[in-house]
Coordinates of C-alpha atoms and ligand atoms in Angstrom, one line a residue:
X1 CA 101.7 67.2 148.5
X2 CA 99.3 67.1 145.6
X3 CA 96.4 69.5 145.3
X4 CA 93.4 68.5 147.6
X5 CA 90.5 67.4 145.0
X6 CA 87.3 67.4 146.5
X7 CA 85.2 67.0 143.8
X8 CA 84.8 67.7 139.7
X9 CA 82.3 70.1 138.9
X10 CA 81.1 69.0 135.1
X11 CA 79.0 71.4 133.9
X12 CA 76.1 70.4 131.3
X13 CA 76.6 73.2 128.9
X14 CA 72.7 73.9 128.4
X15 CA 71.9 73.5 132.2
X16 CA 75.1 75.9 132.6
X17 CA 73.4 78.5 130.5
X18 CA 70.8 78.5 132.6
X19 CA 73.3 79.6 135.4
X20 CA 72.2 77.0 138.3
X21 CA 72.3 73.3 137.5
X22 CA 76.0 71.8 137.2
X23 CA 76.1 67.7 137.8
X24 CA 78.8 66.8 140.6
X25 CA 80.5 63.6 140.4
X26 CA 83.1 61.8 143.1
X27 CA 86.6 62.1 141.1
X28 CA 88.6 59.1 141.7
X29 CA 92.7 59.1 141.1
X30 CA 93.8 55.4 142.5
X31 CA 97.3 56.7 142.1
X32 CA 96.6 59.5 144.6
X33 CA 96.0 58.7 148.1
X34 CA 94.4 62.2 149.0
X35 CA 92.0 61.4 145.9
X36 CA 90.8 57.8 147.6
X37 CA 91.0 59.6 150.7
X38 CA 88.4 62.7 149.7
X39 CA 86.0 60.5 147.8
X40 CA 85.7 58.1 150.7
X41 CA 85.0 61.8 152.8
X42 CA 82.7 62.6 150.2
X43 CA 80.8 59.2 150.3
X44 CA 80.6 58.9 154.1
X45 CA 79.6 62.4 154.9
X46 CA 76.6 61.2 152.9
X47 CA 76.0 57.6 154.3
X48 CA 75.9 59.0 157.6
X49 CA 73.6 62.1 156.8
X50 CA 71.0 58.8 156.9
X51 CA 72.1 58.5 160.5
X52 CA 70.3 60.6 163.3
X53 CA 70.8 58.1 166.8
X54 CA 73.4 60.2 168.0
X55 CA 71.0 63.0 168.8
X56 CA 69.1 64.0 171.9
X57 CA 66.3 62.4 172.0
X58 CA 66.9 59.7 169.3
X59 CA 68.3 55.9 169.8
X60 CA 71.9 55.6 169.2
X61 CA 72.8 52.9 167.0
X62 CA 69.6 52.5 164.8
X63 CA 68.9 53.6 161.5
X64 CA 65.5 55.0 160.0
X65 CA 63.1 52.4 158.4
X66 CA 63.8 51.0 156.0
X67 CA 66.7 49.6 157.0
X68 CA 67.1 47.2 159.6
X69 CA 68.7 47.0 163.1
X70 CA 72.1 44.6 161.4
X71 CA 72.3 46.8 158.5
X72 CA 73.7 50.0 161.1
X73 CA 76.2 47.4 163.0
X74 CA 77.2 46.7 159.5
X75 CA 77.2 50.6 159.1
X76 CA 79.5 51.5 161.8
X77 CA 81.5 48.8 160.8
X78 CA 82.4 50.4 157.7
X79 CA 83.2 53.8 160.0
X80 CA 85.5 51.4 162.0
X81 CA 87.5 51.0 158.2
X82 CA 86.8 54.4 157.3
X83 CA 88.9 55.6 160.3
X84 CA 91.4 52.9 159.9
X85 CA 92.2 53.8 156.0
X86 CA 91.8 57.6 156.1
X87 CA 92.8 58.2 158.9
X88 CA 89.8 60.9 159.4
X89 CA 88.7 60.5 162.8
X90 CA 85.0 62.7 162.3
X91 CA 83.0 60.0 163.2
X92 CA 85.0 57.5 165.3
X93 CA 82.8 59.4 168.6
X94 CA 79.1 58.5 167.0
X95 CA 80.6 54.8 166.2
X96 CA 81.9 54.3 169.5
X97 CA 78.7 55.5 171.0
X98 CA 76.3 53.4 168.6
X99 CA 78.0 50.3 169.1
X100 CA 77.8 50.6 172.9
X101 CA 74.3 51.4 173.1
X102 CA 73.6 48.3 171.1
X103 CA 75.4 45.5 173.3
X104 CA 72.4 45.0 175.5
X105 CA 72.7 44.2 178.9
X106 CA 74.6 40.8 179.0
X107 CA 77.3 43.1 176.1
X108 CA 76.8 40.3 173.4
X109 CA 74.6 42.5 171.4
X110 CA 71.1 41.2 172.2
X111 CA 69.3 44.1 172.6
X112 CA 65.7 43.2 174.1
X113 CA 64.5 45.8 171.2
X114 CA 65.9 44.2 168.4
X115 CA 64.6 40.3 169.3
X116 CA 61.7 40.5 166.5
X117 CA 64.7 40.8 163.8
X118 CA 67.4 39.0 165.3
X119 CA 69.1 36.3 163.6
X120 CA 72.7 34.8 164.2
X121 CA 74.0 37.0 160.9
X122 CA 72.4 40.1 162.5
X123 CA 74.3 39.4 165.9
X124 CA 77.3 38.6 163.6
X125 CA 77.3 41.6 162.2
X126 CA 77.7 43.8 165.4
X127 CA 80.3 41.8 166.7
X128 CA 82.3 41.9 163.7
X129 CA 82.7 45.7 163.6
X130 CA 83.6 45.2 167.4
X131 CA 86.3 42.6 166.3
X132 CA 87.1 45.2 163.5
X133 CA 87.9 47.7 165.9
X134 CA 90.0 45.5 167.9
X135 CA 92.3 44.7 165.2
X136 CA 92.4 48.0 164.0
X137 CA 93.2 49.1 167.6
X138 CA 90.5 51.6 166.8
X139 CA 89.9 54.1 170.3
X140 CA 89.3 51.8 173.2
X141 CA 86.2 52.5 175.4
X142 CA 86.6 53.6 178.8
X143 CA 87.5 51.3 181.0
X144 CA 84.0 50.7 182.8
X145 CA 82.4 49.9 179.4
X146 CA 82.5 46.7 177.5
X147 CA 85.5 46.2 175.4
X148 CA 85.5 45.5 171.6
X149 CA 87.7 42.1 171.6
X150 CA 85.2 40.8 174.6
X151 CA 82.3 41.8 172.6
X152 CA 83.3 40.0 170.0
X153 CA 84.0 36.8 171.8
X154 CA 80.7 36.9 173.6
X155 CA 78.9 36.3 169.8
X156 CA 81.6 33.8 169.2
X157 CA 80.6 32.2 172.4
X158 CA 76.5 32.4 172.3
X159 CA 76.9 31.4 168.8
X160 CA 79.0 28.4 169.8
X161 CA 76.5 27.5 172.4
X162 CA 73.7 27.8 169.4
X163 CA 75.6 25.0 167.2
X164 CA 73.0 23.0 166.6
X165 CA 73.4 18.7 166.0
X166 CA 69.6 18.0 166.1
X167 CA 68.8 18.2 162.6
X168 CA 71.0 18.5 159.7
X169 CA 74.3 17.0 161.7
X170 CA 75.2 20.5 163.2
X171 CA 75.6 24.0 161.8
X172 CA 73.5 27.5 163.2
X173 CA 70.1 28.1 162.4
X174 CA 69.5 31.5 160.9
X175 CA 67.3 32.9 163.8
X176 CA 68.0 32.6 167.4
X177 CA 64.2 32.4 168.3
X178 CA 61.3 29.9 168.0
X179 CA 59.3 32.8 167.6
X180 CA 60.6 34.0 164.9
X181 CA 60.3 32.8 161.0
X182 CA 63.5 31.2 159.6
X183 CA 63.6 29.4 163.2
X184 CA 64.2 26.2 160.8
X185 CA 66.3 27.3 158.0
X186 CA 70.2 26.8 158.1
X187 CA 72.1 29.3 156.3
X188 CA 74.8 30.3 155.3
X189 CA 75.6 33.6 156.1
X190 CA 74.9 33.2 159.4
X191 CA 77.3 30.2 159.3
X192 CA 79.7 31.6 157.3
X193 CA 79.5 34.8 159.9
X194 CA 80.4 32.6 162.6
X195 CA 83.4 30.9 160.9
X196 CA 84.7 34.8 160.1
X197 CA 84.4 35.6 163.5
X198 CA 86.1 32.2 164.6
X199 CA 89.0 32.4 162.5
X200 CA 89.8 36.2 163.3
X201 CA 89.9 35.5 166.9
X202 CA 92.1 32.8 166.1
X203 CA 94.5 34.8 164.8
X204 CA 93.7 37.7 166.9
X205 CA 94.0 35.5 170.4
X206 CA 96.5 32.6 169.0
X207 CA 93.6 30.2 171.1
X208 CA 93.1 27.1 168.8
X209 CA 89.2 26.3 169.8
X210 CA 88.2 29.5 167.5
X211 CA 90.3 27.6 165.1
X212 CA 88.4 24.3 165.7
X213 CA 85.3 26.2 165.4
X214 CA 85.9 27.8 162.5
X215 CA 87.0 24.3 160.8
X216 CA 83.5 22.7 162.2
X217 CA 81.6 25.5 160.7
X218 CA 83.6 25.3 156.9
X219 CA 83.1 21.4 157.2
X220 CA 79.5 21.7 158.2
X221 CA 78.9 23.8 155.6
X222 CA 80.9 22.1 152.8
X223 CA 79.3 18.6 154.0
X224 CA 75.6 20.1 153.3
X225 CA 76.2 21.0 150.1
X226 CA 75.9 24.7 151.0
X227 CA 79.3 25.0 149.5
X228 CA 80.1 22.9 146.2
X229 CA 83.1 21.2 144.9
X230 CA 83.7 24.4 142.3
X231 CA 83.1 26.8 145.9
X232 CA 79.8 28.1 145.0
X233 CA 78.1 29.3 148.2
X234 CA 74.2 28.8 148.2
X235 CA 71.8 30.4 150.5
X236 CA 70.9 27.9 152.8
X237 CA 68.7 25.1 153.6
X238 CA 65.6 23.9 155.7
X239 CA 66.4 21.7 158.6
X240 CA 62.4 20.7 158.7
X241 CA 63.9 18.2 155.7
X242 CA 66.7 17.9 157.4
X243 CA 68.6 20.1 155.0
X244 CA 68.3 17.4 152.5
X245 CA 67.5 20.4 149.9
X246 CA 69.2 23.6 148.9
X247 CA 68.1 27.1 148.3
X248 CA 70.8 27.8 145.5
X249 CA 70.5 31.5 145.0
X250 CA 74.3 33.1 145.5
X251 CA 74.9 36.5 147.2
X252 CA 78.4 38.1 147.0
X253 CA 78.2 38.5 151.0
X254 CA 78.8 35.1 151.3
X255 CA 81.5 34.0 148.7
X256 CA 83.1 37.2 150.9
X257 CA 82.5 35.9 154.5
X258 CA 84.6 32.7 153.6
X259 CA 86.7 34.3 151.8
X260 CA 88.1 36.5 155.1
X261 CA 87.7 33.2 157.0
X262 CA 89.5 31.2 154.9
X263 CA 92.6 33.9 154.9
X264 CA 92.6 34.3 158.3
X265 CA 92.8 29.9 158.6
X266 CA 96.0 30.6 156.1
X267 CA 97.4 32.9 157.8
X268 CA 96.5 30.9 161.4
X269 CA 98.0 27.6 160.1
X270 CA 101.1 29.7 158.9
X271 CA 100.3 29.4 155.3
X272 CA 99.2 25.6 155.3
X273 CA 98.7 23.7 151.9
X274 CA 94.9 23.3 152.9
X275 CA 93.9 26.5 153.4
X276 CA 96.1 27.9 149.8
X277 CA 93.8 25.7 148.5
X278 CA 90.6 26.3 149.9
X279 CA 91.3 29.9 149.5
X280 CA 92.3 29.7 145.8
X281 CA 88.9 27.6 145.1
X282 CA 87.0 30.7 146.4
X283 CA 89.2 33.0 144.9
X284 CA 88.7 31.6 141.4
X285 CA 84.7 31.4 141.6
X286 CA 84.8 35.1 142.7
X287 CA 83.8 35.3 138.8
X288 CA 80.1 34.3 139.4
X289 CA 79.6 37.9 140.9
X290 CA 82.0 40.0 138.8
X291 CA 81.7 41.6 135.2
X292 CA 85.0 42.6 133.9
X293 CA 86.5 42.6 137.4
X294 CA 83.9 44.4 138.8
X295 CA 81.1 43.4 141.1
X296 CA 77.8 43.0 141.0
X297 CA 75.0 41.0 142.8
X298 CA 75.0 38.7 139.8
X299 CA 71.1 37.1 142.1
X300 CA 69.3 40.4 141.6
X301 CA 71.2 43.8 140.4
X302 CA 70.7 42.9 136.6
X303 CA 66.9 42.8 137.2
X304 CA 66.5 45.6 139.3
X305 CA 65.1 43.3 142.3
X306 CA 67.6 44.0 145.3
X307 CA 66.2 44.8 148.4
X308 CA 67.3 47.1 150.6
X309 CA 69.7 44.6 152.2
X310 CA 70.9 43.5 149.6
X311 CA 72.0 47.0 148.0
X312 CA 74.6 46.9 150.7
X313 CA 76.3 43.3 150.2
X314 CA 78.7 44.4 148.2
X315 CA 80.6 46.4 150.7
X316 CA 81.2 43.2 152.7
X317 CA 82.5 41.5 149.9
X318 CA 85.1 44.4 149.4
X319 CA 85.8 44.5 152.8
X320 CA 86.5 41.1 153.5
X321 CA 88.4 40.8 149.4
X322 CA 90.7 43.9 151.7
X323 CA 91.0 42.1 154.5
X324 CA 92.0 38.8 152.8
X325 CA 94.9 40.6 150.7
X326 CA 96.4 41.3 154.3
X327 CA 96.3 38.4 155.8
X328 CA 97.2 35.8 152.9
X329 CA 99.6 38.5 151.0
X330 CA 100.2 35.9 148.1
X331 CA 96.8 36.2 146.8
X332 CA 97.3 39.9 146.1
X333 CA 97.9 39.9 142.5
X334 CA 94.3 38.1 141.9
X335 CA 92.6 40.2 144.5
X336 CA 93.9 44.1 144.3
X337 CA 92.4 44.4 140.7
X338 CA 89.4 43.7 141.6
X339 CA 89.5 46.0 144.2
X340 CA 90.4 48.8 141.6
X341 CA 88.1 48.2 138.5
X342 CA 85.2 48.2 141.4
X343 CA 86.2 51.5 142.6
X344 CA 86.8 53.2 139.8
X345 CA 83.4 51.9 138.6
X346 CA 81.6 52.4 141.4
X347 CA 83.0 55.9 141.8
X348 CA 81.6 57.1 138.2
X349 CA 78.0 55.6 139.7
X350 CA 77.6 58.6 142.4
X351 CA 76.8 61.5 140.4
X352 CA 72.7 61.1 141.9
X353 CA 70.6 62.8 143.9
X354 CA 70.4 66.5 145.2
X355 CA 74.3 67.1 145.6
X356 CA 75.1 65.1 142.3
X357 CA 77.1 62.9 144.6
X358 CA 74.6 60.0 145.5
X359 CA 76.3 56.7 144.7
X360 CA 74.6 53.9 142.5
X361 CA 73.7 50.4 142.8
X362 CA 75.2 49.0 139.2
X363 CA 78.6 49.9 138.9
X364 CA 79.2 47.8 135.7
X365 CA 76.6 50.3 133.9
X366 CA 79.5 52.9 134.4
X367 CA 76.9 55.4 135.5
X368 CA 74.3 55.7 138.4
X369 CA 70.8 54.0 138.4
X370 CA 68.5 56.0 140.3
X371 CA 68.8 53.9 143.6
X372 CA 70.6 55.2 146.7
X373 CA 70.3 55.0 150.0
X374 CA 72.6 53.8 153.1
X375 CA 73.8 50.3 150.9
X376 CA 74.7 52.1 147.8
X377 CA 76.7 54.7 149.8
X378 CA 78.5 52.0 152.0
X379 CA 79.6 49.8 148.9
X380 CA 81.1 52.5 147.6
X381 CA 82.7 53.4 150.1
X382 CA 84.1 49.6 151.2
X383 CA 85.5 49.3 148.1
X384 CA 87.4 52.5 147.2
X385 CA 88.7 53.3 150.6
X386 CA 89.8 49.6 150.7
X387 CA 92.4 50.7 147.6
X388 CA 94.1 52.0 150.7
X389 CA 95.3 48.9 152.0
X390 CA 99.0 49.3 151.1
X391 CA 99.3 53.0 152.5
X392 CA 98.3 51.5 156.1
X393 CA 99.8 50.0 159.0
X394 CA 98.7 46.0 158.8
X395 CA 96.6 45.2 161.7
X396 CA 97.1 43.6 165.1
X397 CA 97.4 41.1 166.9
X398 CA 97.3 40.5 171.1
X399 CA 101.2 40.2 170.3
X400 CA 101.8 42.9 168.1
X401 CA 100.5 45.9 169.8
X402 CA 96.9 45.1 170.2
X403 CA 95.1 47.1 173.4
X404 CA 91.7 45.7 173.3
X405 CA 90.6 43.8 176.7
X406 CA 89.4 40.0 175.8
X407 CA 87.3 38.2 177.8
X408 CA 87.1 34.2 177.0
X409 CA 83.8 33.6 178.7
X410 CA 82.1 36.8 177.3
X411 CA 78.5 36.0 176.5
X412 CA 78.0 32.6 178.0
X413 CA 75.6 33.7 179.9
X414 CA 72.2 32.4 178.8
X415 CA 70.2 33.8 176.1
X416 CA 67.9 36.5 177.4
X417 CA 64.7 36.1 178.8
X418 CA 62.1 35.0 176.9
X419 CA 60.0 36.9 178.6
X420 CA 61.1 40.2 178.0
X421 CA 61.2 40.2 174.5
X422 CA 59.2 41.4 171.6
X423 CA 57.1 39.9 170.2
X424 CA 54.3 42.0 168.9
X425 CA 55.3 43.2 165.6
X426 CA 55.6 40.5 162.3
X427 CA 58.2 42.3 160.1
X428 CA 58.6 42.0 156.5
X429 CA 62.0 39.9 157.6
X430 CA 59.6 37.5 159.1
X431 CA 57.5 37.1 156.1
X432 CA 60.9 36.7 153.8
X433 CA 61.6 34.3 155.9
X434 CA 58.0 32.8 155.5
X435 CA 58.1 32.8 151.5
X436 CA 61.5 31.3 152.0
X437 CA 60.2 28.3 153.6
X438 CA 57.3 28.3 150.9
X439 CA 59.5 28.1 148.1
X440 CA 61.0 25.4 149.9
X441 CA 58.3 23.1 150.5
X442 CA 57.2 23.9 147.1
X443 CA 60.0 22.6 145.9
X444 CA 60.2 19.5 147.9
X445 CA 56.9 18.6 146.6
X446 CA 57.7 19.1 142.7
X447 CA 60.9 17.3 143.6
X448 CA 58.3 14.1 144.6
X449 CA 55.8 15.0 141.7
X450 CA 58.5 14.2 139.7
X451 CA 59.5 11.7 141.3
X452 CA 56.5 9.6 141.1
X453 CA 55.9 10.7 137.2
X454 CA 59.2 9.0 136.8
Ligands
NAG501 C1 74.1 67.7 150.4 O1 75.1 68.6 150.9 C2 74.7 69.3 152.0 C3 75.8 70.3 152.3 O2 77.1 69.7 152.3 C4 74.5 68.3 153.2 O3 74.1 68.9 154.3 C5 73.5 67.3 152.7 O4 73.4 66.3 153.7 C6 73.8 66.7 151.4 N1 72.7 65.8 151.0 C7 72.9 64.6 150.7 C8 71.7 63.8 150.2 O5 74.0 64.1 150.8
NAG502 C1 85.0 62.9 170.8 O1 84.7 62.8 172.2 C2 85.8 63.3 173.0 C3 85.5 63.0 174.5 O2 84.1 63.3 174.8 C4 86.1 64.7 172.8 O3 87.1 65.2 173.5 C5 86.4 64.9 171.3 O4 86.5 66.2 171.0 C6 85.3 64.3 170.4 N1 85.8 64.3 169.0 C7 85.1 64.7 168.0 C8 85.7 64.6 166.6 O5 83.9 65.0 168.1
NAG503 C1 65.0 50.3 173.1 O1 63.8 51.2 172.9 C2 63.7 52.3 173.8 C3 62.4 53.0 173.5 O2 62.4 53.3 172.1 C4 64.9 53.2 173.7 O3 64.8 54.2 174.7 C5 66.1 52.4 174.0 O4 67.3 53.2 173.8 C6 66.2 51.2 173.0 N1 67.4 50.4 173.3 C7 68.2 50.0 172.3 C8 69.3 49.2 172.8 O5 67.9 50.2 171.1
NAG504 C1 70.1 14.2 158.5 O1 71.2 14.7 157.7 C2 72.5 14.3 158.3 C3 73.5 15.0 157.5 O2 73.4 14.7 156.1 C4 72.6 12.8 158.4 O3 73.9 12.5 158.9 C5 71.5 12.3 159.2 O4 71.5 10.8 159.2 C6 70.1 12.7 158.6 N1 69.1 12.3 159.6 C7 68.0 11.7 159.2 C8 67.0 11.4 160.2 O5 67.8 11.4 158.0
NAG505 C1 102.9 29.0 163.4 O1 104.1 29.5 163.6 C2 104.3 29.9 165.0 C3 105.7 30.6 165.1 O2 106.6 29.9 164.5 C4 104.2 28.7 165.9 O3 104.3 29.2 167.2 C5 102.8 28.1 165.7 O4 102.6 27.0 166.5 C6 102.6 27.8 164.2 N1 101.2 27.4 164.1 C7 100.8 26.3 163.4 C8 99.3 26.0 163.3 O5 101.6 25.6 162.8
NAG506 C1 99.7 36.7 158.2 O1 99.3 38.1 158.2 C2 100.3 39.0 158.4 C3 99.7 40.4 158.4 O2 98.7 40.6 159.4 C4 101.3 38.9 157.3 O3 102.4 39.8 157.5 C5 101.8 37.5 157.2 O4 102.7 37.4 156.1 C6 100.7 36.5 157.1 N1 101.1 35.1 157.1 C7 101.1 34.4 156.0 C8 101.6 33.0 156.2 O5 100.8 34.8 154.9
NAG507 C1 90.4 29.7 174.4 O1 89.1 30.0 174.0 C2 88.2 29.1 174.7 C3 86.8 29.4 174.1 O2 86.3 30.6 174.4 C4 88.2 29.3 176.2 O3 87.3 28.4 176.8 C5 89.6 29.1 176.7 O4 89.7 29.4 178.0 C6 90.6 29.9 175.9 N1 92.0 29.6 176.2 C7 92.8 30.5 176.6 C8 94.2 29.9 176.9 O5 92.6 31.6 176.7

């Protein structure tokens, strides 16, 4: 075996003098699998020192303000791939704890608690690690807790029931609630979300109606214009205009969320013409977010202006770039690069904060930015523990030694009640969602200005 390398210790000579001060960095071999193994330690020991739900007294499964109630599903999720690629089991208890704690009482993760934030994508993004862990076979819960394949089915299933033909000929709205802002705007992630979710339980079960779904959902989506003939993937619409205009601002999240989907329909359709296709179309426009085969959130990183969401998309779109390898093996060659130059670059980012290990937002600047927090450490992490995805076993299926318990009627249950929920707090989501809608009708009413001027 090689020599264990935690980290290299690079000494600035003057600081050095002064006998204290040395700047750490995350060293990064891709040719050495205990390398990509200790920097992803590194990296996760520090996106989890953000976490403190697991202890007495404190609520298992949330993370601190700023970040919001999706963002630790999205968390733990990474844990779920952490486990699965390192093989380091540290954390696998706190996951397993948060996640449960989270599925509220009808286990389809909608937790009374978390209604005042609550979109589809959010839901999405809980049931996704759950799915995760499924076909990772990650530790199944006891047996008188909810299981991870049922909990994932149970979003599938409430989201299904969402679908939504009043306005716009179909397709999810991005909140669940009336209450909430962004009631009337379609979008795409949490579209796209559904059609990931779909399609892995396609291949996961072998049941065709997550197939059908998933097709509905891509169709909707490509029908509205939210994806384009060159597989650009826009933000979403407003359905009060009967989606009859498009927010066109692209976030790496969602060229990623199709991208899975669209491997798993491949790889459900045994490698149909179709899918090869529609998989090499989003393949190709992968460029819009990549600067010499690295990544970046081409809508806001270059001007500083990513929010604290958005500081973590780019771990989904190196998890899902990961997963897609796997299940559509012929796209390797175009994908696994990417997966590399991001890693290395992203590794040479974390040399912040007080341990000289924080990770960076910019990883095409070569060196860290200043910003770090929970999104910066799981992008990092995503995409150089993903480098691992030839040293693991593939993952499974119900018929190849998957042990999660399914249940096809998970979740279809009705929505919880309305009267339980909370209502009392307007969050900054809700006014996003608010200015959202502004921009919007702005925009339909220049679009008519102009319209009458000519
Ligand atoms: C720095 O390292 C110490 C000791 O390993 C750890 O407890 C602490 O959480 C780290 N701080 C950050 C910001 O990662
Ligand atoms: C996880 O929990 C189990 C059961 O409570 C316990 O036996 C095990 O030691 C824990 N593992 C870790 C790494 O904390
Ligand atoms: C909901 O909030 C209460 C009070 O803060 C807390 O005890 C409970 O664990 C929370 N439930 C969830 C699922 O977050
Ligand atoms: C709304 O848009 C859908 C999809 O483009 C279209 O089929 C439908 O006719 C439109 N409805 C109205 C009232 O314009
Ligand atoms: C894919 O192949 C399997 C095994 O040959 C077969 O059972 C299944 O029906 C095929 N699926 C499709 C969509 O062609
Ligand atoms: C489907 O995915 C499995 C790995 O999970 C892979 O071995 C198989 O080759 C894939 N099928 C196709 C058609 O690429
Ligand atoms: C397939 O999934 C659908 C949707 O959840 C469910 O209604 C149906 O019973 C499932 N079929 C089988 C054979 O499990």
């Amino acid at each position: 075996m090689k020599p264990f390398r935690r980290r290299s210790i690079q000494c600035i000579l003057p600081l050095a003098l002064l006998g204290t001060q040395c700047v750490n960095a995350v060293s990064l071999d891709l040719s050495d699998t205990d390398s990509i193994k200790s920097a992803s330690k590194i990296i996760a020991d520090e996106m989890v020192s953000y976490y403190t739900g697991y202890r007495p007294g404190d609520v298992a499964g949330n993370l601190p303000s700023p970040y919001y109630w999706w963002e630790a599903g999205a968390m733990f999720g990474s844990l779920i791939d952490y486990w699965y690629f390192t093989g380091d089991d540290t954390y696998n208890n706190i996951t397993t704890q948060a996640i449960l704690h989270q599925t509220g009482s009808d286990n389809d993760f909608m937790p009374p608690n978390q209604t005042k934030t609550e979109g589809n994508d959010d839901q999405s993004f809980w049931g996704m690690a759950a799915l995760s862990a499924a076909e990772n076979n990650f530790p199944n819960p006891s047996s008188d807790e909810p299981q991870w394949l049922a909990l994932a089915q149970a979003v599938f299933n409430t989201q299904a029931a969402r679908w939504d033909t009043s306005t716009c000929a179909g397709g999810l709205r991005w909140q669940i609630f009336t209450f909430n802002s962004g009631y009337n705007y379609k979008n795409t992630i949490s579209n796209g979300c559904f059609f990931n979710i779909g399609s892995r339980l396609a291949v996961y079960t072998g049941n065709q109606t997550y197939a059908d779904w998933a097709e509905k959902a891509w169709d909707w989506v490509s029908a509205i214009g939210l994806r384009d003939a060159d597989y650009n993937f826009y933000d979403g619409s407003d359905d009060t205009i009967n989606c009859s205009q498009i927010d066109h601002d692209q976030w790496t999240y969602n060229a990623g969320t199709f991208l899975i989907g669209a491997a798993n329909m491949y790889n459900f359709t045994n490698g149909s013409s179709v899918w090869e296709e529609r998989l090499n179309g989003i393949i190709g426009n992968l460029k819009v977010f990549l600067k010499n085969d690295i990544m970046y959130e081409a809508a806001c990183e270059a001007a500083g202006t990513c929010d604290t969401d958005q500081q973590s998309f780019k771990a989904y779109l190196a998890r899902w770039i990961a997963a897609a390898i796997v299940k559509a093996p012929f796209t390797y060659d175009s994908l696994k690069p990417i997966l590399e130059a991001s890693a290395t670059a992203a590794a040479a980012t974390c040399t912040g904060g007080t341990n000289g290990t924080s990770c960076g937002n910019k990883w095409y600047t070569g060196s860290y930015d200043g910003t770090t927090g929970v999104g910066e450490q799981m992008s990092a992490l995503e995409v150089i523990q993903s480098n691992l995805l030839t040293v693991v076993a593939a993952p499974v299926t119900e018929d190849s030694g998957g042990t999660s318990k399914g249940d096809s009627s998970a979740g279809s249950t009705s929505d919880i009640d309305q009267s339980d929920l909370d209502k009392s707090v307007v969050t900054t989501k809700d006014r996003a969602g608010a200015a959202l809608l502004t921009v919007l009708i702005c925009f339909v009413m220049i679009g008519g200005a102009l319209w009458i001027m000519i």
